[in-house]
Amino acid sequence: MKEFKVTPIRNGTVIDHITVGMALKVLKIIGVKDDVNSTVSVLIHVPSKKAGWKDIVKIEDRELDPKELDRIALISPNATINIIRDYNVAEKFIVEVPNVIKGIMKCSNPGCITNKDEPVEPEFVVESKKPITLRCVYCDRVTTDVAENIR
């Protein structure tokens, strides 16, 4: 049987150990659209020794900023980031869920001031990292449905 392999990238980012089924959500929350000018490889439901199954995203010629890493950590807290430079892994780390989340999620409470026409940036305190549980600092709404509320 022939084995198909995804080609290595020269420079860019590999997001490995994404929670299975979340690769397309990762692309959405970091703003990768069909108008991107570089190669994006998406592997879904790949065998994993650690978790059984995983997803992988490879983005050529792009390194992620801290806010993008925070977004990934919220929906896939075990994801590993590999920064590739000249075909080699220059940096490798696991994303970390921050203690405070600002401006990257909306509150699930429609009556929250952050969902009104007020210039108030949504802010959450992380109550628990496993499972991820967040509390809005304005209305005290607690949410575990993080993936649905990421902007």
PDB file of C-alpha atoms in Angstrom:
ATOM      1  CA  MET A   1       0.000   0.000   0.000  1.00  0.00           C
ATOM      2  CA  LYS A   2       1.301   3.462  -0.922  1.00  0.00           C
ATOM      3  CA  GLU A   3       1.530   6.020   1.812  1.00  0.00           C
ATOM      4  CA  PHE A   4       0.658   9.647   1.086  1.00  0.00           C
ATOM      5  CA  LYS A   5       2.652  12.178   3.070  1.00  0.00           C
ATOM      6  CA  VAL A   6       2.197  15.898   3.412  1.00  0.00           C
ATOM      7  CA  THR A   7       5.286  17.728   2.245  1.00  0.00           C
ATOM      8  CA  PRO A   8       7.381  19.616   4.806  1.00  0.00           C
ATOM      9  CA  ILE A   9       7.109  23.388   4.946  1.00  0.00           C
ATOM     10  CA  ARG A  10      10.136  25.638   4.638  1.00  0.00           C
ATOM     11  CA  ASN A  11       8.912  28.363   6.998  1.00  0.00           C
ATOM     12  CA  GLY A  12       5.725  28.695   8.987  1.00  0.00           C
ATOM     13  CA  THR A  13       3.745  27.036  11.740  1.00  0.00           C
ATOM     14  CA  VAL A  14       2.613  23.485  12.396  1.00  0.00           C
ATOM     15  CA  ILE A  15      -0.196  23.143  14.919  1.00  0.00           C
ATOM     16  CA  ASP A  16      -0.077  19.536  16.113  1.00  0.00           C
ATOM     17  CA  HIS A  17      -2.166  17.560  18.603  1.00  0.00           C
ATOM     18  CA  ILE A  18      -5.303  19.585  17.870  1.00  0.00           C
ATOM     19  CA  THR A  19      -8.355  18.040  19.507  1.00  0.00           C
ATOM     20  CA  VAL A  20      -9.837  15.730  16.873  1.00  0.00           C
ATOM     21  CA  GLY A  21     -12.496  17.466  14.797  1.00  0.00           C
ATOM     22  CA  MET A  22     -11.310  20.997  15.645  1.00  0.00           C
ATOM     23  CA  ALA A  23      -8.884  21.704  12.759  1.00  0.00           C
ATOM     24  CA  LEU A  24     -11.402  23.680  10.710  1.00  0.00           C
ATOM     25  CA  LYS A  25     -12.407  25.686  13.793  1.00  0.00           C
ATOM     26  CA  VAL A  26      -8.707  26.462  14.366  1.00  0.00           C
ATOM     27  CA  LEU A  27      -8.451  27.809  10.811  1.00  0.00           C
ATOM     28  CA  LYS A  28     -11.521  29.964  11.386  1.00  0.00           C
ATOM     29  CA  ILE A  29     -10.424  31.456  14.710  1.00  0.00           C
ATOM     30  CA  ILE A  30      -6.962  32.386  13.427  1.00  0.00           C
ATOM     31  CA  GLY A  31      -8.445  33.967  10.313  1.00  0.00           C
ATOM     32  CA  VAL A  32      -7.246  31.582   7.600  1.00  0.00           C
ATOM     33  CA  LYS A  33      -9.584  31.970   4.637  1.00  0.00           C
ATOM     34  CA  ASP A  34      -9.561  30.864   1.028  1.00  0.00           C
ATOM     35  CA  ASP A  35      -7.780  34.062  -0.048  1.00  0.00           C
ATOM     36  CA  VAL A  36      -4.555  33.107   1.764  1.00  0.00           C
ATOM     37  CA  ASN A  37      -1.408  33.411  -0.383  1.00  0.00           C
ATOM     38  CA  SER A  38       0.427  30.383   0.969  1.00  0.00           C
ATOM     39  CA  THR A  39      -0.118  26.664   1.349  1.00  0.00           C
ATOM     40  CA  VAL A  40      -2.309  25.474   4.205  1.00  0.00           C
ATOM     41  CA  SER A  41      -2.450  21.737   4.916  1.00  0.00           C
ATOM     42  CA  VAL A  42      -5.182  20.273   7.107  1.00  0.00           C
ATOM     43  CA  LEU A  43      -5.045  16.725   8.405  1.00  0.00           C
ATOM     44  CA  ILE A  44      -8.159  15.484  10.146  1.00  0.00           C
ATOM     45  CA  HIS A  45      -8.514  12.335  12.244  1.00  0.00           C
ATOM     46  CA  VAL A  46      -4.845  11.327  12.190  1.00  0.00           C
ATOM     47  CA  PRO A  47      -3.680   8.470  14.459  1.00  0.00           C
ATOM     48  CA  SER A  48      -1.991   9.719  17.645  1.00  0.00           C
ATOM     49  CA  LYS A  49       0.005   7.736  20.189  1.00  0.00           C
ATOM     50  CA  LYS A  50      -0.965  10.167  22.971  1.00  0.00           C
ATOM     51  CA  ALA A  51      -4.658  10.772  22.335  1.00  0.00           C
ATOM     52  CA  GLY A  52      -5.792   8.075  19.911  1.00  0.00           C
ATOM     53  CA  TRP A  53      -6.715  10.641  17.247  1.00  0.00           C
ATOM     54  CA  LYS A  54      -5.723  14.213  16.477  1.00  0.00           C
ATOM     55  CA  ASP A  55      -5.893  16.928  13.830  1.00  0.00           C
ATOM     56  CA  ILE A  56      -2.929  18.842  12.384  1.00  0.00           C
ATOM     57  CA  VAL A  57      -2.739  22.216  10.600  1.00  0.00           C
ATOM     58  CA  LYS A  58       0.328  23.409   8.661  1.00  0.00           C
ATOM     59  CA  ILE A  59       0.513  27.035   7.548  1.00  0.00           C
ATOM     60  CA  GLU A  60       3.383  28.142   5.342  1.00  0.00           C
ATOM     61  CA  ASP A  61       5.013  31.554   5.751  1.00  0.00           C
ATOM     62  CA  ARG A  62       3.089  32.533   8.882  1.00  0.00           C
ATOM     63  CA  GLU A  63       3.863  32.588  12.590  1.00  0.00           C
ATOM     64  CA  LEU A  64       0.987  33.033  15.018  1.00  0.00           C
ATOM     65  CA  ASP A  65       0.647  35.961  17.413  1.00  0.00           C
ATOM     66  CA  PRO A  66      -0.091  35.552  21.158  1.00  0.00           C
ATOM     67  CA  LYS A  67      -3.831  36.253  20.787  1.00  0.00           C
ATOM     68  CA  GLU A  68      -4.120  33.536  18.130  1.00  0.00           C
ATOM     69  CA  LEU A  69      -2.286  31.113  20.422  1.00  0.00           C
ATOM     70  CA  ASP A  70      -4.739  31.974  23.230  1.00  0.00           C
ATOM     71  CA  ARG A  71      -7.673  31.217  20.920  1.00  0.00           C
ATOM     72  CA  ILE A  72      -6.179  27.839  20.014  1.00  0.00           C
ATOM     73  CA  ALA A  73      -5.543  27.033  23.691  1.00  0.00           C
ATOM     74  CA  LEU A  74      -9.205  27.632  24.493  1.00  0.00           C
ATOM     75  CA  ILE A  75     -10.509  25.068  22.004  1.00  0.00           C
ATOM     76  CA  SER A  76      -7.554  22.676  22.013  1.00  0.00           C
ATOM     77  CA  PRO A  77      -5.551  23.036  25.251  1.00  0.00           C
ATOM     78  CA  ASN A  78      -3.137  20.210  24.378  1.00  0.00           C
ATOM     79  CA  ALA A  79      -2.135  21.592  20.973  1.00  0.00           C
ATOM     80  CA  THR A  80       1.573  21.792  20.215  1.00  0.00           C
ATOM     81  CA  ILE A  81       2.985  24.685  18.191  1.00  0.00           C
ATOM     82  CA  ASN A  82       6.031  24.072  16.006  1.00  0.00           C
ATOM     83  CA  ILE A  83       7.662  27.133  14.444  1.00  0.00           C
ATOM     84  CA  ILE A  84       9.467  26.031  11.303  1.00  0.00           C
ATOM     85  CA  ARG A  85      12.393  27.967   9.836  1.00  0.00           C
ATOM     86  CA  ASP A  86      14.369  26.674   6.859  1.00  0.00           C
ATOM     87  CA  TYR A  87      12.695  23.232   7.165  1.00  0.00           C
ATOM     88  CA  ASN A  88      13.762  22.822  10.819  1.00  0.00           C
ATOM     89  CA  VAL A  89      11.809  23.129  14.059  1.00  0.00           C
ATOM     90  CA  ALA A  90      13.100  26.411  15.522  1.00  0.00           C
ATOM     91  CA  GLU A  91      10.658  26.496  18.457  1.00  0.00           C
ATOM     92  CA  LYS A  92       8.258  23.967  19.935  1.00  0.00           C
ATOM     93  CA  PHE A  93       5.801  24.498  22.778  1.00  0.00           C
ATOM     94  CA  ILE A  94       2.380  23.524  24.072  1.00  0.00           C
ATOM     95  CA  VAL A  95      -0.234  26.272  24.083  1.00  0.00           C
ATOM     96  CA  GLU A  96      -1.253  27.564  27.504  1.00  0.00           C
ATOM     97  CA  VAL A  97      -4.686  28.672  28.584  1.00  0.00           C
ATOM     98  CA  PRO A  98      -4.203  32.196  29.999  1.00  0.00           C
ATOM     99  CA  ASN A  99      -5.711  33.145  33.377  1.00  0.00           C
ATOM    100  CA  VAL A 100      -7.626  36.066  31.867  1.00  0.00           C
ATOM    101  CA  ILE A 101      -9.244  36.164  28.421  1.00  0.00           C
ATOM    102  CA  LYS A 102      -9.761  39.619  26.872  1.00  0.00           C
ATOM    103  CA  GLY A 103     -11.422  40.460  23.583  1.00  0.00           C
ATOM    104  CA  ILE A 104     -11.358  37.039  21.940  1.00  0.00           C
ATOM    105  CA  MET A 105     -14.695  35.668  23.147  1.00  0.00           C
ATOM    106  CA  LYS A 106     -18.207  36.976  23.461  1.00  0.00           C
ATOM    107  CA  CYS A 107     -20.293  36.469  26.571  1.00  0.00           C
ATOM    108  CA  SER A 108     -23.094  33.923  26.169  1.00  0.00           C
ATOM    109  CA  ASN A 109     -25.435  36.173  28.189  1.00  0.00           C
ATOM    110  CA  PRO A 110     -27.406  38.319  25.700  1.00  0.00           C
ATOM    111  CA  GLY A 111     -28.074  40.828  28.501  1.00  0.00           C
ATOM    112  CA  CYS A 112     -24.373  41.314  29.309  1.00  0.00           C
ATOM    113  CA  ILE A 113     -23.087  44.864  28.802  1.00  0.00           C
ATOM    114  CA  THR A 114     -20.456  43.476  26.412  1.00  0.00           C
ATOM    115  CA  ASN A 115     -23.264  42.423  24.035  1.00  0.00           C
ATOM    116  CA  LYS A 116     -24.899  45.867  24.031  1.00  0.00           C
ATOM    117  CA  ASP A 117     -23.836  48.873  21.979  1.00  0.00           C
ATOM    118  CA  GLU A 118     -21.322  49.878  24.629  1.00  0.00           C
ATOM    119  CA  PRO A 119     -17.555  50.163  24.022  1.00  0.00           C
ATOM    120  CA  VAL A 120     -16.799  47.400  26.534  1.00  0.00           C
ATOM    121  CA  GLU A 121     -14.367  44.637  25.611  1.00  0.00           C
ATOM    122  CA  PRO A 122     -15.464  41.167  26.797  1.00  0.00           C
ATOM    123  CA  GLU A 123     -13.273  39.829  29.595  1.00  0.00           C
ATOM    124  CA  PHE A 124     -13.298  36.448  31.313  1.00  0.00           C
ATOM    125  CA  VAL A 125     -11.532  34.888  34.263  1.00  0.00           C
ATOM    126  CA  VAL A 126     -10.530  31.253  33.824  1.00  0.00           C
ATOM    127  CA  GLU A 127     -12.240  29.357  36.640  1.00  0.00           C
ATOM    128  CA  SER A 128     -10.906  25.960  35.514  1.00  0.00           C
ATOM    129  CA  LYS A 129      -8.472  24.794  32.839  1.00  0.00           C
ATOM    130  CA  LYS A 130      -9.699  21.164  32.787  1.00  0.00           C
ATOM    131  CA  PRO A 131     -12.398  21.351  31.620  1.00  0.00           C
ATOM    132  CA  ILE A 132     -12.138  24.954  30.496  1.00  0.00           C
ATOM    133  CA  THR A 133     -14.642  27.033  32.441  1.00  0.00           C
ATOM    134  CA  LEU A 134     -14.795  30.811  32.110  1.00  0.00           C
ATOM    135  CA  ARG A 135     -16.615  33.509  34.103  1.00  0.00           C
ATOM    136  CA  CYS A 136     -17.520  36.889  32.615  1.00  0.00           C
ATOM    137  CA  VAL A 137     -16.127  39.696  34.784  1.00  0.00           C
ATOM    138  CA  TYR A 138     -19.150  41.921  34.006  1.00  0.00           C
ATOM    139  CA  CYS A 139     -22.185  39.666  34.495  1.00  0.00           C
ATOM    140  CA  ASP A 140     -20.648  36.605  36.221  1.00  0.00           C
ATOM    141  CA  ARG A 141     -22.066  34.233  33.569  1.00  0.00           C
ATOM    142  CA  VAL A 142     -20.120  30.976  33.642  1.00  0.00           C
ATOM    143  CA  THR A 143     -19.552  29.177  30.353  1.00  0.00           C
ATOM    144  CA  THR A 144     -17.941  25.949  29.239  1.00  0.00           C
ATOM    145  CA  ASP A 145     -19.072  26.279  25.610  1.00  0.00           C
ATOM    146  CA  VAL A 146     -15.910  28.064  24.569  1.00  0.00           C
ATOM    147  CA  ALA A 147     -15.707  27.008  20.908  1.00  0.00           C
ATOM    148  CA  GLU A 148     -19.122  28.521  20.148  1.00  0.00           C
ATOM    149  CA  ASN A 149     -18.276  31.899  21.680  1.00  0.00           C
ATOM    150  CA  ILE A 150     -14.823  32.601  20.227  1.00  0.00           C
ATOM    151  CA  ARG A 151     -14.743  35.590  17.893  1.00  0.00           C
TER     152      ARG A 151
END
